[in-house]
Amino acid sequence: MTEMTEKVKEGLLPSIKEKLTLHQVENSFSTMTDAKNLPASPLLVLAKNQGQAHGRFSRAFFTKENQGIYLSLKIPAGPLDPGQYTILTAVAFSLAIEKLTDKKPGIKWVNDLYLNGKKFAGILATGQLDTQGHLKEIIIGVGLNYDIPQSDFPKELQEKVTSLFADKASFPKEVLIAEFVNQFFSLLKKPQEVLQEYKKRSFVLGKEVSFVENNIAYTGIPKDITETGSLVVETNLGTKILHSGEISLSTYPKDF
């Protein structure tokens, strides 16, 4: 691990309002692991590339050096559950993108950001315990396709994923990272606004979804998202409250 390069420092430090430690790696196995192994908190870890990038269920995702945002943010544990930080992060990135561009990301419960019906970012949050078994820190990992040309994605992903900028980026990545961090810490001080902003950008509410729980397949209509981020679904077998897991939609809206 190395100190932040001067270019990255110059692009980030003056714009970030919160006092935190910045670290950068050339190639990371996992920025979340890097963050876990460093003592500083709050801490922002950035990687130029993440060779073994993964999201929920240890699924790998496509990365490309210098053309994605691969970061982890570590903060002291607060009143929110780890899952709520996933929601907060999705809203913070959405607000940052909306402030800097004319793009309007959509959120697929619980941790994916979409544009034009395709995924361009994923979020993963975990809690770290102290020696007494109490929640000590939260680490949030984000992988975001920033300006990877659409033709560079593997053929099997062409219809599923995209980048924030499919052609040429309008500004350096550091501008978006700094705005995200500022939005994140601003929302952290007013968590009552997060759920409302999340629901406004959710494209699963009111749409038919399917999921599997305990080896039983369900179809249904999501009706609400609770304060803790759980999804309330009216299914063919009654009301289900999903605290985690994955849902599938038959179609993805193109206006997100």
Tab-separated table of C-alpha atoms in Angstrom:
chain	number	residue	atom	x	y	z
A	1	MET	CA	0.000	0.000	0.000
A	2	THR	CA	1.269	3.462	-0.820
A	3	GLU	CA	0.382	6.972	0.166
A	4	MET	CA	-1.959	8.800	-2.153
A	5	THR	CA	-0.280	10.171	-5.262
A	6	GLU	CA	-0.015	13.952	-5.463
A	7	LYS	CA	-2.518	14.052	-8.335
A	8	VAL	CA	-5.148	12.173	-6.337
A	9	LYS	CA	-4.443	14.230	-3.216
A	10	GLU	CA	-4.871	17.441	-5.136
A	11	GLY	CA	-8.125	16.209	-6.644
A	12	LEU	CA	-9.642	14.945	-3.387
A	13	LEU	CA	-8.333	16.616	-0.264
A	14	PRO	CA	-9.441	20.198	-0.934
A	15	SER	CA	-12.950	19.028	-1.815
A	16	ILE	CA	-13.641	16.594	1.042
A	17	LYS	CA	-15.167	18.328	4.033
A	18	GLU	CA	-14.828	15.426	6.474
A	19	LYS	CA	-11.480	14.745	8.103
A	20	LEU	CA	-10.344	11.267	7.098
A	21	THR	CA	-7.284	9.280	6.109
A	22	LEU	CA	-6.705	8.528	2.421
A	23	HIS	CA	-4.791	5.520	1.101
A	24	GLN	CA	-4.300	4.256	-2.437
A	25	VAL	CA	-3.188	0.920	-3.863
A	26	GLU	CA	-2.145	0.149	-7.410
A	27	ASN	CA	-3.907	-3.197	-7.532
A	28	SER	CA	-6.017	-4.502	-4.688
A	29	PHE	CA	-7.280	-7.980	-3.989
A	30	SER	CA	-10.027	-6.291	-1.974
A	31	THR	CA	-10.216	-2.679	-0.830
A	32	MET	CA	-12.489	-3.879	1.987
A	33	THR	CA	-9.715	-6.152	3.261
A	34	ASP	CA	-7.228	-3.306	2.907
A	35	ALA	CA	-9.511	-1.067	4.958
A	36	LYS	CA	-9.987	-3.764	7.603
A	37	ASN	CA	-6.236	-4.164	8.054
A	38	LEU	CA	-5.511	-0.453	8.488
A	39	PRO	CA	-6.013	1.155	11.920
A	40	ALA	CA	-7.275	4.550	10.773
A	41	SER	CA	-10.966	5.441	10.902
A	42	PRO	CA	-12.586	7.252	9.125
A	43	LEU	CA	-10.574	5.882	6.234
A	44	LEU	CA	-10.975	5.959	2.460
A	45	VAL	CA	-9.118	3.320	0.445
A	46	LEU	CA	-8.874	3.672	-3.337
A	47	ALA	CA	-7.512	1.189	-5.869
A	48	LYS	CA	-6.584	1.809	-9.495
A	49	ASN	CA	-7.660	-1.749	-10.164
A	50	GLN	CA	-9.204	-4.560	-8.146
A	51	GLY	CA	-8.091	-7.825	-9.657
A	52	GLN	CA	-10.290	-10.056	-7.505
A	53	ALA	CA	-13.259	-7.743	-7.229
A	54	HIS	CA	-16.399	-9.326	-5.827
A	55	GLY	CA	-19.797	-8.349	-4.508
A	56	ARG	CA	-22.472	-10.186	-2.575
A	57	PHE	CA	-22.324	-13.986	-2.563
A	58	SER	CA	-18.609	-13.642	-3.579
A	59	ARG	CA	-19.583	-13.001	-7.192
A	60	ALA	CA	-16.804	-11.596	-9.344
A	61	PHE	CA	-17.377	-8.439	-11.349
A	62	PHE	CA	-15.559	-7.015	-14.342
A	63	THR	CA	-12.956	-4.328	-13.664
A	64	LYS	CA	-10.581	-2.321	-15.792
A	65	GLU	CA	-7.555	-0.429	-14.536
A	66	ASN	CA	-8.047	3.325	-14.147
A	67	GLN	CA	-11.542	3.153	-15.653
A	68	GLY	CA	-13.512	2.237	-12.572
A	69	ILE	CA	-13.960	3.509	-9.034
A	70	TYR	CA	-12.902	0.832	-6.571
A	71	LEU	CA	-13.095	2.089	-3.020
A	72	SER	CA	-13.855	1.218	0.555
A	73	LEU	CA	-14.913	3.627	3.262
A	74	LYS	CA	-14.381	2.665	6.899
A	75	ILE	CA	-16.140	4.590	9.655
A	76	PRO	CA	-16.791	4.062	13.370
A	77	ALA	CA	-20.018	2.185	14.009
A	78	GLY	CA	-23.051	4.380	14.627
A	79	PRO	CA	-26.739	3.837	15.299
A	80	LEU	CA	-27.444	2.261	11.897
A	81	ASP	CA	-27.306	-1.428	10.997
A	82	PRO	CA	-24.687	-2.457	8.389
A	83	GLY	CA	-27.456	-2.956	5.839
A	84	GLN	CA	-28.641	0.608	6.297
A	85	TYR	CA	-25.218	1.871	5.273
A	86	THR	CA	-25.727	0.090	1.957
A	87	ILE	CA	-28.880	2.150	1.406
A	88	LEU	CA	-27.167	5.350	2.531
A	89	THR	CA	-24.255	4.716	0.156
A	90	ALA	CA	-26.582	4.099	-2.787
A	91	VAL	CA	-28.341	7.391	-2.114
A	92	ALA	CA	-25.074	9.283	-1.596
A	93	PHE	CA	-23.647	8.118	-4.917
A	94	SER	CA	-26.940	8.835	-6.675
A	95	LEU	CA	-27.058	12.377	-5.290
A	96	ALA	CA	-23.425	12.943	-6.232
A	97	ILE	CA	-24.016	11.782	-9.805
A	98	GLU	CA	-27.183	13.855	-10.115
A	99	LYS	CA	-25.366	16.946	-8.869
A	100	LEU	CA	-22.463	16.572	-11.295
A	101	THR	CA	-24.277	15.248	-14.381
A	102	ASP	CA	-27.712	15.114	-15.993
A	103	LYS	CA	-27.917	11.361	-15.321
A	104	LYS	CA	-30.548	9.879	-13.004
A	105	PRO	CA	-29.452	6.529	-11.548
A	106	GLY	CA	-32.003	3.970	-10.439
A	107	ILE	CA	-31.537	1.654	-7.457
A	108	LYS	CA	-32.250	-2.062	-7.548
A	109	TRP	CA	-32.814	-3.400	-4.059
A	110	VAL	CA	-30.689	-3.589	-2.224
A	111	ASN	CA	-27.261	-2.612	-3.453
A	112	ASP	CA	-27.049	-1.993	-7.220
A	113	LEU	CA	-27.114	1.226	-9.255
A	114	TYR	CA	-28.499	1.200	-12.808
A	115	LEU	CA	-28.466	3.417	-15.891
A	116	ASN	CA	-30.444	2.704	-19.060
A	117	GLY	CA	-31.574	-0.631	-17.655
A	118	LYS	CA	-28.017	-1.818	-16.986
A	119	LYS	CA	-25.995	-2.136	-13.792
A	120	PHE	CA	-23.010	0.160	-13.384
A	121	ALA	CA	-22.260	-0.029	-9.642
A	122	GLY	CA	-22.529	-2.398	-6.704
A	123	ILE	CA	-22.250	-1.808	-2.963
A	124	LEU	CA	-21.358	-4.111	-0.072
A	125	ALA	CA	-21.327	-3.185	3.639
A	126	THR	CA	-20.007	-5.257	6.528
A	127	GLY	CA	-19.576	-4.730	10.256
A	128	GLN	CA	-16.382	-5.307	12.233
A	129	LEU	CA	-16.576	-6.469	15.864
A	130	ASP	CA	-14.265	-5.579	18.730
A	131	THR	CA	-12.801	-8.116	21.150
A	132	GLN	CA	-15.967	-7.929	23.257
A	133	GLY	CA	-18.165	-8.833	20.306
A	134	HIS	CA	-19.586	-5.329	19.919
A	135	LEU	CA	-19.961	-3.627	16.566
A	136	LYS	CA	-16.881	-1.421	16.223
A	137	GLU	CA	-16.634	-0.276	12.613
A	138	ILE	CA	-18.485	-0.333	9.321
A	139	ILE	CA	-16.706	-0.958	6.030
A	140	ILE	CA	-18.508	-0.106	2.809
A	141	GLY	CA	-17.084	-1.310	-0.490
A	142	VAL	CA	-18.081	0.164	-3.843
A	143	GLY	CA	-17.271	-0.935	-7.374
A	144	LEU	CA	-18.408	1.505	-10.054
A	145	ASN	CA	-17.809	1.340	-13.797
A	146	TYR	CA	-16.739	4.894	-14.513
A	147	ASP	CA	-15.705	5.249	-18.147
A	148	ILE	CA	-15.241	1.717	-19.497
A	149	PRO	CA	-16.322	1.727	-23.175
A	150	GLN	CA	-19.371	-0.474	-23.706
A	151	SER	CA	-17.484	-2.521	-26.303
A	152	ASP	CA	-14.840	-3.432	-23.716
A	153	PHE	CA	-17.204	-5.457	-21.563
A	154	PRO	CA	-17.232	-9.231	-22.169
A	155	LYS	CA	-19.870	-10.360	-24.656
A	156	GLU	CA	-21.910	-12.102	-21.978
A	157	LEU	CA	-22.174	-8.812	-20.036
A	158	GLN	CA	-22.957	-6.452	-22.898
A	159	GLU	CA	-26.705	-6.428	-22.248
A	160	LYS	CA	-26.376	-6.417	-18.455
A	161	VAL	CA	-23.796	-3.804	-17.460
A	162	THR	CA	-22.666	-0.341	-18.472
A	163	SER	CA	-20.560	2.591	-17.257
A	164	LEU	CA	-21.462	5.962	-15.839
A	165	PHE	CA	-19.779	7.385	-18.934
A	166	ALA	CA	-20.016	4.918	-21.812
A	167	ASP	CA	-17.828	7.167	-23.954
A	168	LYS	CA	-15.596	9.891	-22.543
A	169	ALA	CA	-15.863	11.034	-18.939
A	170	SER	CA	-16.901	14.631	-18.356
A	171	PHE	CA	-14.586	15.105	-15.370
A	172	PRO	CA	-11.931	13.191	-13.387
A	173	LYS	CA	-13.022	10.367	-11.093
A	174	GLU	CA	-11.696	12.259	-8.087
A	175	VAL	CA	-14.447	14.850	-8.500
A	176	LEU	CA	-17.158	12.199	-8.134
A	177	ILE	CA	-15.379	10.443	-5.262
A	178	ALA	CA	-15.091	13.690	-3.306
A	179	GLU	CA	-18.735	14.579	-3.930
A	180	PHE	CA	-19.812	11.074	-2.872
A	181	VAL	CA	-17.863	11.329	0.398
A	182	ASN	CA	-19.398	14.725	1.148
A	183	GLN	CA	-22.901	13.456	0.389
A	184	PHE	CA	-22.300	10.357	2.516
A	185	PHE	CA	-21.284	12.236	5.649
A	186	SER	CA	-24.032	14.800	5.127
A	187	LEU	CA	-26.661	12.028	4.974
A	188	LEU	CA	-25.107	10.367	8.013
A	189	LYS	CA	-26.184	13.412	10.026
A	190	LYS	CA	-29.771	13.242	8.775
A	191	PRO	CA	-30.596	9.528	8.336
A	192	GLN	CA	-34.333	10.282	8.382
A	193	GLU	CA	-34.006	11.593	4.804
A	194	VAL	CA	-32.182	8.559	3.429
A	195	LEU	CA	-35.109	6.150	3.083
A	196	GLN	CA	-37.275	8.705	1.300
A	197	GLU	CA	-34.491	9.417	-1.208
A	198	TYR	CA	-33.878	5.695	-1.659
A	199	LYS	CA	-37.550	4.971	-2.394
A	200	LYS	CA	-37.690	7.799	-4.940
A	201	ARG	CA	-34.948	6.095	-6.934
A	202	SER	CA	-36.056	2.487	-6.453
A	203	PHE	CA	-37.369	0.838	-9.598
A	204	VAL	CA	-38.553	-2.372	-7.928
A	205	LEU	CA	-41.473	-0.985	-5.926
A	206	GLY	CA	-44.707	-1.905	-7.662
A	207	LYS	CA	-42.986	-4.177	-10.202
A	208	GLU	CA	-43.256	-7.953	-10.414
A	209	VAL	CA	-40.224	-9.693	-8.935
A	210	SER	CA	-39.158	-13.254	-8.235
A	211	PHE	CA	-36.863	-14.692	-5.579
A	212	VAL	CA	-35.994	-17.936	-3.826
A	213	GLU	CA	-36.110	-18.385	-0.059
A	214	ASN	CA	-35.440	-21.687	1.698
A	215	ASN	CA	-35.571	-23.423	-1.693
A	216	ILE	CA	-39.075	-22.078	-2.347
A	217	ALA	CA	-39.631	-19.905	-5.416
A	218	TYR	CA	-41.820	-16.836	-4.986
A	219	THR	CA	-43.249	-14.182	-7.290
A	220	GLY	CA	-44.778	-10.978	-6.022
A	221	ILE	CA	-44.983	-7.196	-5.953
A	222	PRO	CA	-42.734	-5.154	-3.607
A	223	LYS	CA	-44.954	-2.743	-1.693
A	224	ASP	CA	-42.553	-0.983	0.660
A	225	ILE	CA	-39.038	-0.679	2.036
A	226	THR	CA	-38.755	-0.540	5.829
A	227	GLU	CA	-36.609	1.846	7.869
A	228	THR	CA	-33.966	-0.863	8.202
A	229	GLY	CA	-33.921	-1.472	4.456
A	230	SER	CA	-35.998	-4.645	4.315
A	231	LEU	CA	-38.208	-5.230	1.286
A	232	VAL	CA	-41.916	-5.949	1.879
A	233	VAL	CA	-43.272	-8.155	-0.902
A	234	GLU	CA	-46.845	-9.301	-1.466
A	235	THR	CA	-46.343	-12.768	-2.970
A	236	ASN	CA	-48.433	-15.628	-4.264
A	237	LEU	CA	-47.889	-17.262	-0.865
A	238	GLY	CA	-48.497	-14.264	1.383
A	239	THR	CA	-46.476	-11.267	2.581
A	240	LYS	CA	-42.724	-11.770	2.785
A	241	ILE	CA	-40.206	-9.402	4.367
A	242	LEU	CA	-36.777	-9.765	2.803
A	243	HIS	CA	-33.855	-8.623	4.941
A	244	SER	CA	-31.239	-9.695	2.421
A	245	GLY	CA	-30.888	-11.825	-0.682
A	246	GLU	CA	-31.501	-11.162	-4.339
A	247	ILE	CA	-34.576	-10.439	-6.407
A	248	SER	CA	-35.047	-10.652	-10.166
A	249	LEU	CA	-37.271	-8.546	-12.403
A	250	SER	CA	-38.773	-9.790	-15.639
A	251	THR	CA	-37.898	-6.468	-17.291
A	252	TYR	CA	-35.626	-3.577	-16.323
A	253	PRO	CA	-36.759	0.004	-16.939
A	254	LYS	CA	-34.743	1.897	-19.543
A	255	ASP	CA	-35.370	5.281	-17.940
A	256	PHE	CA	-32.875	4.507	-15.172
